[in-house]
Amino acid sequence: MNGKRATAFVPGHVTAFFSAHPAEDPAAAGSRGAGLTLSDGVDVTVTLVDDADAADDSPVALALNGEPATIGAVGDVLAALDVRARVTLATDLPVGAGFGVSGAAALGTAFAANAAADRGRSENELVRIAHEAEVERGTGLGDVVAQARGGIPIRLEPGAPGHGVLDGVPAHARVEYVTFGELSTEDVLAGDTAALTQAGERALSRLRADPRLPTLMDASREFAERADLLVPEVAEAIEAVATAGDSEDPDGFGGSAAMAMLGRTVFALGTGLSDAGYDPAVCHTHPAGARLVGEAQ
Amino acid sequence: MNGKRATAFVPGHVTAFFSAHPAEDPAAAGSRGAGLTLSDGVDVTVTLVDDADAADDSPVALALNGEPATIGAVGDVLAALDVRARVTLATDLPVGAGFGVSGAAALGTAFAANAAADRGRSENELVRIAHEAEVERGTGLGDVVAQARGGIPIRLEPGAPGHGVLDGVPAHARVEYVTFGELSTEDVLAGDTAALTQAGERALSRLRADPRLPTLMDASREFAERADLLVPEVAEAIEAVATAGDSEDPDGFGGSAAMAMLGRTVFALGTGLSDAGYDPAVCHTHPAGARLVGEAQ
């Protein structure tokens, strides 16, 4: 099987708000909340290696945009599928900034390794394996199930398939984003999450009562304040977008920006950040979840 | 609101095998089974009309590829959302031939009407409304939930969101198809479905044990024979594809064709029908479910 490879694409995911729901069983643990999956995502290529090739090495050799990298969940996914492989990640998304790159890496590795090594797992099984790896590493709670679904996912109940329940906001939008630096998901999730969870549950109730994009953005801003997660640069950008949006509103989304959980990142619908004078990256909500895009011998 | 419109795209869906599961509650009724969603699908445009415009008319004016048409589920979906509208369907798919055109029409109408009339329903609610309409009209049991998901859906449990459970085969494929004419879903579903359901449950068990595309195709062929649904032209085409596939197998799918449930339609993976000398329509499995593609005043 040496050299056989497969590639999967996984959309990025910005979480608008969430509540944390730990559990003994990592498949049952996770988060409730909502967010946007993005057409900017991660291409994950898994290339099988012989045991002999890898004997004096770690079981996984990982490269991110050409540089050596370490993402614990990727190795855990390969181990769960009993696959030895090189994994290469290619993405335009900022890392550690709230775009679900680690979730995408884990989920894409599951899809691509299953295809390259012909493991015969179903999609739900692959999502579960990637979700468990993220939860056990403490690097994410809800990105994987959102990224497996696509669209604008609402996480009604936490956990992997068989536990979690998803819905979605039936909409699509142009999305702009600007990142001011990293924020550690592990640190926030390891801290006291009581206030955060209360604010997240409140935001989810609002969105369930009115599953529209403007409500999602408004609930996200309220969540960031109540959970005390707003960082100054992001707060300033949200304010600037709101001010600019009062004068310009070409598509009805003017003035609507929020903070990506968890990153020093602001995202806006339509042309919100451009209108406010920022120089944002531009993408769209993504209609599909993770998928295989190619296989080769 | 007169003149406001929205368009949704819904992938086609060929069912490979199924079992019927009636229930008092149409949201709980449905089918188990599996199939392929297709990049060939239906564009559904909903244009709101004033009550006055429609006063001397039926509540729904429906056109399919420019011709007047009647699809009961479409009117039921509009009624459930309290929307008066013209609905236009544009599709390359054959109608009444097992591609889920009625399910696509119902689901696309739900998404587009919700957007045009700003009804604020969630995706699960829209899928439930379309599924209930299809079930109550007797025109389908599982297309809507499959078409809302995309990919290669496995229907583990029947029914709309909140009842049904889905999984998927993590694969993609080129798909060829040839249609020899119509077959009435209503007639088959109204008849004795005991043998069909037994054959469908057996096929599902096989696919769950090995969720790969070749197994899906093989289980589909076995189902068609056991349920006594094979029509002569389709049986002949399946045989011709198998014979041609023995000599040509460029991508590993050679020789794999099956019957679309329920239609006088044969579908094949890769170049199966071309290799056998047919002149098929060509598309691919579709990575995404139903989605809005545009809105306008």
XYZ file of C-alpha atoms in Angstrom:
594
model
C 0.000 0.000 0.000
C 3.073 2.259 0.176
C 2.454 5.548 -1.645
C -1.320 5.191 -1.911
C -2.925 8.481 -1.002
C -6.237 10.321 -0.711
C -7.236 13.948 -0.180
C -10.213 15.362 1.705
C -11.459 18.946 1.900
C -12.917 20.194 5.179
C -14.539 23.647 5.464
C -13.353 26.060 8.107
C -15.747 26.787 10.995
C -16.160 29.927 13.082
C -18.165 29.362 16.248
C -20.504 32.246 17.021
C -21.355 31.051 20.553
C -21.236 27.822 22.519
C -21.732 26.079 25.827
C -19.362 23.326 27.006
C -20.730 19.894 27.939
C -18.040 17.594 29.315
C -18.726 13.861 29.654
C -16.816 10.717 30.597
C -17.345 9.266 27.106
C -15.607 11.549 24.560
C -18.256 10.664 21.939
C -20.937 12.065 24.286
C -18.918 15.144 25.287
C -19.054 18.271 23.185
C -20.716 21.631 22.909
C -24.017 23.208 22.016
C -23.928 26.350 19.901
C -23.877 27.683 16.382
C -21.475 28.967 13.768
C -20.678 29.308 10.093
C -18.792 26.786 7.971
C -16.553 28.539 5.444
C -15.505 27.949 1.855
C -11.974 28.659 3.119
C -10.957 25.314 4.585
C -8.233 22.692 4.812
C -7.090 20.205 2.156
C -5.818 17.139 3.970
C -3.720 14.614 2.052
C -2.888 11.271 3.633
C -0.098 9.224 2.012
C 0.384 5.699 3.332
C 3.899 4.680 4.379
C 5.361 1.229 4.984
C 6.035 0.207 8.545
C 9.700 -0.075 7.529
C 9.811 3.542 6.300
C 8.441 4.781 9.584
C 10.284 2.443 11.957
C 12.705 5.051 13.261
C 10.116 7.823 13.197
C 6.897 8.797 14.928
C 3.778 7.113 13.525
C 2.750 10.358 11.860
C 4.739 12.931 9.904
C 2.689 16.098 9.608
C 3.262 19.171 7.468
C 1.144 22.334 7.511
C 1.596 24.548 4.431
C 4.993 22.931 3.888
C 6.297 23.329 7.465
C 6.595 20.517 10.057
C 3.716 20.722 12.524
C 2.184 18.904 15.489
C -1.575 18.336 15.869
C -2.200 15.638 18.429
C -5.648 14.712 17.166
C -4.253 13.802 13.726
C -2.008 11.091 15.152
C -4.865 9.815 17.316
C -7.135 9.489 14.275
C -4.499 7.543 12.348
C -3.988 5.272 15.362
C -7.749 4.668 15.667
C -7.832 3.594 12.012
C -4.564 1.624 12.339
C -2.971 3.613 9.518
C 0.666 4.729 9.184
C 0.912 7.740 6.940
C 2.347 11.144 6.125
C -0.281 13.882 6.448
C -0.010 17.202 4.645
C -2.352 20.111 5.336
C -2.824 23.028 2.947
C -4.918 25.995 4.054
C -5.321 29.742 3.708
C -6.915 29.920 7.163
C -4.980 31.378 10.108
C -4.026 28.716 12.679
C -5.036 29.023 16.327
C -7.382 31.880 15.508
C -10.817 30.236 15.828
C -11.325 28.680 12.373
C -11.385 25.042 13.433
C -8.122 24.124 11.700
C -7.366 21.357 14.213
C -10.879 19.927 13.799
C -10.510 20.083 10.030
C -7.143 18.338 10.249
C -8.593 15.533 12.381
C -11.721 15.088 10.266
C -9.910 15.331 6.935
C -7.349 12.802 8.160
C -10.182 10.411 9.069
C -11.826 10.695 5.618
C -8.567 10.525 3.656
C -6.971 7.734 5.711
C -10.148 5.650 5.457
C -10.043 6.028 1.660
C -6.286 5.548 1.194
C -6.154 2.441 3.391
C -9.635 1.218 2.342
C -10.803 0.871 5.954
C -14.500 0.679 5.033
C -15.811 2.956 7.789
C -19.058 4.904 7.388
C -19.182 8.703 7.532
C -20.680 8.678 11.044
C -17.874 6.418 12.267
C -15.223 8.726 10.789
C -16.836 11.800 12.344
C -16.975 10.038 15.717
C -13.271 9.091 15.559
C -12.247 12.673 14.715
C -14.577 14.181 17.354
C -13.238 11.869 20.068
C -9.650 12.773 19.160
C -10.384 16.538 19.361
C -12.231 16.202 22.680
C -9.526 14.026 24.252
C -6.807 16.470 23.176
C -8.856 19.397 24.552
C -8.508 21.270 21.253
C -12.197 21.501 20.342
C -15.718 20.462 21.324
C -17.985 21.194 18.384
C -15.963 22.018 15.269
C -15.783 18.454 13.947
C -19.531 17.762 13.890
C -20.180 21.215 12.396
C -17.505 20.694 9.720
C -18.932 17.284 8.851
C -22.331 18.898 8.212
C -21.533 22.134 6.377
C -23.848 25.117 5.999
C -24.635 27.189 9.098
C -24.844 24.481 11.766
C -26.791 24.757 15.004
C -25.568 22.233 17.567
C -28.741 21.397 19.499
C -27.214 18.541 21.495
C -23.509 17.883 22.073
C -21.464 14.986 20.829
C -20.608 12.729 17.914
C -23.227 11.027 15.680
C -25.406 8.845 17.883
C -25.243 11.498 20.626
C -25.301 14.944 19.037
C -28.243 16.568 17.250
C -27.814 19.225 14.581
C -30.037 21.721 12.803
C -29.108 24.609 10.493
C -29.923 28.166 9.505
C -31.185 28.022 5.888
C -29.106 30.863 4.493
C -25.871 31.654 2.736
C -23.660 34.722 2.960
C -20.420 36.327 1.957
C -18.106 36.296 4.982
C -15.181 38.600 5.713
C -12.656 38.074 8.499
C -9.603 39.652 10.099
C -7.349 37.970 12.650
C -5.284 39.777 15.286
C -3.461 36.731 16.675
C -3.851 33.444 18.502
C -5.980 32.550 21.514
C -5.591 29.165 23.189
C -8.721 27.001 23.082
C -7.118 24.678 25.646
C -6.665 27.498 28.187
C -10.240 28.749 27.938
C -11.750 25.243 28.016
C -9.534 24.311 30.977
C -10.753 27.363 32.960
C -14.083 27.973 34.705
C -16.718 27.591 32.007
C -19.861 28.179 34.122
C -20.526 31.784 33.008
C -19.621 30.851 29.457
C -22.060 27.951 29.426
C -24.889 30.047 30.851
C -24.307 32.728 28.197
C -24.091 30.042 25.495
C -27.372 28.414 26.488
C -29.069 31.807 26.420
C -27.714 32.546 22.934
C -28.879 29.143 21.674
C -32.405 29.733 22.992
C -32.519 33.016 21.095
C -31.382 31.399 17.838
C -33.768 28.438 18.182
C -36.654 30.889 18.578
C -35.552 32.787 15.462
C -33.123 30.788 13.257
C -32.010 33.693 11.051
C -28.492 34.996 10.359
C -28.961 38.474 11.922
C -30.118 36.800 15.136
C -27.096 34.478 15.090
C -24.764 37.489 14.825
C -26.589 39.414 17.526
C -26.608 36.410 19.867
C -22.887 35.980 19.210
C -22.068 39.555 20.214
C -24.135 39.255 23.388
C -22.444 35.934 24.195
C -18.934 37.379 23.848
C -19.780 40.152 26.294
C -21.577 37.998 28.857
C -18.887 35.309 28.756
C -16.234 38.020 29.093
C -14.307 36.737 26.079
C -14.058 39.926 24.000
C -10.504 41.049 23.299
C -9.892 44.776 22.658
C -8.962 44.612 18.954
C -12.029 42.497 18.201
C -14.358 44.740 20.236
C -13.014 47.746 18.351
C -13.581 46.075 14.971
C -17.153 45.030 15.871
C -17.858 48.630 16.860
C -16.288 49.975 13.647
C -18.394 47.629 11.518
C -21.562 48.679 13.347
C -20.758 52.351 12.807
C -19.956 51.888 9.103
C -23.088 49.747 8.705
C -25.311 52.611 9.801
C -24.422 54.436 6.586
C -23.948 51.537 4.159
C -26.234 48.532 3.949
C -26.123 47.134 0.403
C -27.348 43.595 1.166
C -29.084 43.815 4.509
C -26.115 42.448 6.485
C -24.352 45.811 6.957
C -22.984 46.391 10.407
C -23.045 42.788 11.523
C -19.760 41.486 12.906
C -18.899 39.148 15.774
C -15.966 37.363 17.416
C -14.891 33.876 16.367
C -14.846 31.509 19.346
C -12.073 30.989 20.261
C -9.703 33.322 18.459
C -8.589 36.930 18.258
C -10.703 37.054 15.120
C -13.594 39.205 13.945
C -15.908 37.967 11.189
C -18.592 39.943 9.384
C -21.380 39.222 6.931
C -21.458 40.878 3.514
C -18.956 43.706 3.218
C -19.018 44.734 6.877
C -15.251 44.823 7.480
C -14.428 46.337 4.070
C -16.979 49.086 4.676
C -15.291 49.799 8.014
C -11.913 50.255 6.337
C -10.316 46.897 7.194
C -8.563 44.706 4.617
C -10.283 41.388 5.332
C -9.965 37.907 3.861
C -13.148 37.093 1.922
C -14.981 33.772 1.585
C -18.547 32.428 1.778
C -20.552 30.080 3.916
C -19.954 26.550 2.587
C -22.917 24.416 1.518
C -21.297 21.013 2.122
C -19.487 19.165 4.876
C -16.158 17.337 4.742
C -15.685 15.275 1.620
C -13.166 13.247 -0.323
C -11.826 15.158 -3.314
C -9.331 12.695 -4.779
C -7.598 9.353 -4.546
C -4.463 8.094 -6.291
C -2.109 5.138 -6.278
C -44.054 41.196 -0.951
C -45.366 40.738 -4.491
C -42.577 39.716 -6.863
C -40.056 38.782 -4.155
C -38.442 35.485 -5.068
C -35.824 32.948 -4.031
C -34.226 29.926 -5.708
C -33.051 26.677 -4.151
C -31.087 23.829 -5.732
C -31.883 20.270 -4.668
C -29.788 17.320 -5.887
C -31.452 14.386 -7.592
C -31.556 11.093 -5.659
C -31.572 7.533 -6.945
C -32.589 5.018 -4.318
C -30.550 1.808 -4.509
C -32.780 -0.166 -2.118
C -35.342 0.580 0.573
C -37.863 -0.763 3.054
C -41.172 0.999 3.691
C -42.141 2.044 7.241
C -45.638 3.515 7.411
C -46.736 5.370 10.539
C -49.732 7.400 11.687
C -47.569 10.521 12.042
C -46.172 11.471 8.591
C -43.016 12.876 10.218
C -42.335 9.425 11.705
C -43.227 7.511 8.526
C -40.604 6.921 5.887
C -38.145 4.394 4.584
C -34.831 2.828 5.461
C -32.366 2.321 2.642
C -29.553 3.922 0.684
C -28.919 5.759 -2.535
C -26.859 8.356 -4.345
C -27.563 12.090 -4.482
C -26.707 13.512 -7.902
C -25.202 16.733 -9.234
C -28.090 16.671 -11.720
C -30.936 18.134 -9.686
C -33.789 20.612 -9.634
C -33.649 24.410 -9.448
C -36.792 25.566 -7.670
C -37.777 29.235 -7.886
C -40.571 30.567 -5.692
C -42.049 33.980 -6.607
C -44.496 35.491 -4.137
C -47.853 36.666 -5.495
C -50.420 38.977 -3.940
C -53.614 37.404 -2.681
C -55.417 39.584 -5.216
C -53.355 38.187 -8.117
C -54.203 34.648 -7.139
C -57.822 35.148 -6.097
C -59.336 33.525 -9.171
C -56.620 30.877 -9.351
C -55.385 27.877 -7.371
C -53.046 28.782 -4.478
C -50.087 27.493 -6.500
C -49.150 27.933 -10.143
C -46.478 25.397 -11.034
C -44.315 25.125 -14.140
C -41.836 22.338 -14.868
C -39.268 23.227 -17.563
C -41.705 25.840 -18.879
C -44.800 23.580 -19.016
C -47.721 23.689 -16.557
C -47.436 20.822 -14.054
C -49.076 19.396 -10.944
C -47.092 18.157 -7.937
C -49.378 17.890 -4.929
C -46.595 18.110 -2.358
C -45.533 21.539 -3.636
C -48.919 23.078 -2.875
C -48.966 21.389 0.526
C -45.564 22.869 1.408
C -46.712 26.374 0.429
C -49.858 25.914 2.507
C -47.833 24.742 5.520
C -45.708 27.903 5.278
C -48.764 30.091 4.539
C -47.205 31.351 1.300
C -48.949 32.186 -1.996
C -46.531 31.897 -4.884
C -45.693 30.804 -8.389
C -43.225 27.908 -8.431
C -41.000 27.141 -11.403
C -38.897 23.985 -11.630
C -35.948 23.624 -13.993
C -34.272 20.236 -14.320
C -32.422 17.965 -16.727
C -33.643 14.913 -14.797
C -36.345 12.656 -16.280
C -39.626 12.927 -14.336
C -41.323 9.864 -12.836
C -38.221 7.787 -13.463
C -36.781 7.365 -9.968
C -34.708 10.536 -9.519
C -36.676 12.086 -6.684
C -37.965 15.037 -8.728
C -41.131 15.328 -6.623
C -39.094 15.245 -3.403
C -36.744 17.879 -4.826
C -39.708 20.039 -5.823
C -41.198 19.822 -2.316
C -37.891 20.435 -0.514
C -36.763 23.218 -2.860
C -40.148 24.899 -2.468
C -39.771 24.767 1.319
C -36.297 26.371 1.254
C -37.154 28.989 -1.380
C -40.573 29.913 0.054
C -39.083 30.287 3.549
C -36.474 32.680 2.134
C -38.779 34.658 -0.173
C -41.444 35.157 2.492
C -38.910 35.400 5.363
C -40.688 32.730 7.405
C -37.738 32.150 9.748
C -37.912 28.343 9.865
C -34.842 26.227 10.578
C -33.496 23.678 8.085
C -34.871 20.746 10.109
C -38.336 22.348 10.132
C -38.241 22.855 6.353
C -37.129 19.261 5.754
C -39.930 18.002 8.012
C -42.568 20.039 6.156
C -41.398 18.724 2.755
C -41.098 15.133 4.029
C -44.614 15.194 5.499
C -46.029 16.525 2.215
C -44.331 13.766 0.182
C -45.459 11.040 2.589
C -49.046 12.288 2.728
C -49.233 12.458 -1.067
C -47.775 8.941 -1.325
C -45.128 10.153 -3.789
C -42.049 9.291 -1.739
C -40.761 8.030 1.602
C -37.059 8.761 1.771
C -36.001 11.121 -1.021
C -36.510 14.340 0.931
C -34.284 13.461 3.893
C -31.625 12.082 1.529
C -31.761 15.208 -0.660
C -31.472 17.439 2.397
C -28.244 15.627 3.378
C -26.399 15.120 0.088
C -23.556 12.682 -0.526
C -24.372 8.966 -0.534
C -26.985 8.779 2.229
C -27.781 5.691 4.266
C -31.199 5.970 5.899
C -30.720 4.029 9.155
C -34.076 5.005 10.667
C -37.120 6.347 8.815
C -38.662 9.760 9.077
C -38.056 13.487 9.228
C -35.471 15.168 11.517
C -36.308 14.248 15.105
C -37.288 10.749 13.959
C -34.973 9.638 11.164
C -31.283 8.793 11.502
C -28.825 9.094 8.625
C -25.301 7.931 7.886
C -23.311 8.040 4.633
C -20.850 6.160 2.441
C -17.660 8.296 2.384
C -17.071 8.186 -1.369
C -17.721 10.062 -4.578
C -18.211 8.747 -8.098
C -19.048 9.585 -11.657
C -22.603 8.358 -12.315
C -24.175 7.424 -15.666
C -27.869 6.765 -16.193
C -30.371 5.750 -18.866
C -34.158 5.883 -18.491
C -36.617 3.672 -20.369
C -39.822 5.309 -19.104
C -41.960 5.982 -16.061
C -42.915 3.739 -13.156
C -45.497 4.873 -10.611
C -44.156 5.193 -7.060
C -47.725 5.495 -5.801
C -48.729 2.113 -7.325
C -45.774 0.216 -5.859
C -46.087 1.846 -2.422
C -49.852 1.187 -2.408
C -49.317 -2.531 -3.139
C -48.086 -5.343 -0.853
C -44.691 -4.181 0.405
C -43.855 -7.136 2.701
C -41.383 -8.876 0.357
C -39.930 -5.523 -0.612
C -39.369 -4.539 2.998
C -37.728 -7.869 3.857
C -35.377 -7.521 0.873
C -34.682 -3.891 1.807
C -33.786 -4.717 5.402
C -31.419 -7.446 4.183
C -29.715 -5.013 1.785
C -29.332 -2.414 4.550
C -27.709 -4.960 6.866
C -25.186 -5.791 4.142
C -24.329 -2.117 3.577
C -24.063 -1.336 7.297
C -21.575 -4.183 7.674
C -19.532 -2.843 4.738
C -20.351 0.799 3.874
C -18.561 0.867 0.496
C -19.907 1.786 -2.941
C -19.410 -1.649 -4.588
C -21.406 -3.217 -1.744
C -24.175 -0.628 -2.178
C -24.430 -1.515 -5.886
C -24.365 -5.259 -5.232
C -26.993 -4.965 -2.485
C -29.142 -2.906 -4.859
C -29.055 -5.571 -7.578
C -29.937 -8.295 -5.079
C -32.776 -6.151 -3.697
C -34.314 -5.568 -7.146
C -34.390 -9.309 -7.789
C -35.724 -10.344 -4.367
C -38.370 -7.611 -4.358
C -39.330 -8.613 -7.905
C -39.044 -5.040 -9.170
C -36.672 -5.537 -12.109
C -38.116 -4.488 -15.460
C -36.764 -6.203 -18.613
C -34.944 -3.218 -20.196
C -33.194 -2.462 -16.900
C -32.240 -6.115 -16.310
C -30.773 -6.242 -19.804
C -28.739 -3.072 -19.232
C -27.402 -4.292 -15.866
C -26.317 -7.518 -17.583
C -24.701 -5.612 -20.478
C -22.755 -3.394 -18.050
C -21.540 -6.460 -16.130
C -20.379 -8.153 -19.369
C -18.595 -5.018 -20.614
C -17.041 -4.508 -17.171
C -15.309 -7.869 -17.310
C -13.086 -6.516 -20.078
C -12.807 -2.846 -19.083
C -12.266 -1.599 -15.567
C -10.467 1.752 -15.685
C -11.431 3.027 -12.232
C -12.464 -0.020 -10.274
C -16.197 0.530 -10.761
C -16.471 -1.289 -14.105
C -19.450 -3.548 -14.444
C -21.455 -2.022 -11.610
C -24.984 -0.974 -12.533
C -28.309 -1.157 -10.696
C -31.951 -0.100 -10.958
C -33.196 3.228 -9.587
C -36.068 2.697 -7.131
C -38.666 3.401 -8.372
C -38.177 4.001 -12.081
C -37.460 2.240 -15.362
C -33.952 3.570 -14.915
C -30.509 1.982 -14.805
C -27.600 3.817 -13.180
C -23.943 2.855 -13.251
C -20.738 3.996 -11.585
C -17.798 5.273 -13.638
C -18.228 4.579 -17.354
C -20.288 1.390 -16.986
C -23.092 2.262 -19.392
C -20.810 3.954 -21.941
C -18.579 0.864 -21.951
C -21.651 -1.277 -22.625
C -22.573 0.789 -25.685
C -25.365 2.908 -24.196
C -25.570 6.703 -24.595
C -26.116 7.704 -20.961
C -26.587 11.024 -19.204
C -23.511 11.725 -17.063
C -23.270 13.404 -13.651
C -21.563 12.842 -10.286
C -22.525 12.160 -6.725
C -23.281 15.521 -5.074
C -21.401 16.561 -1.924
C -24.101 18.849 -0.504
C -27.776 18.770 0.331
C -30.511 21.211 -0.664
C -29.442 24.838 -0.462
C -30.517 28.357 -1.295
C -28.722 29.676 -4.369
C -30.235 33.125 -4.749
C -32.723 35.713 -3.567
C -34.067 38.829 -5.287
C -36.672 41.504 -4.830
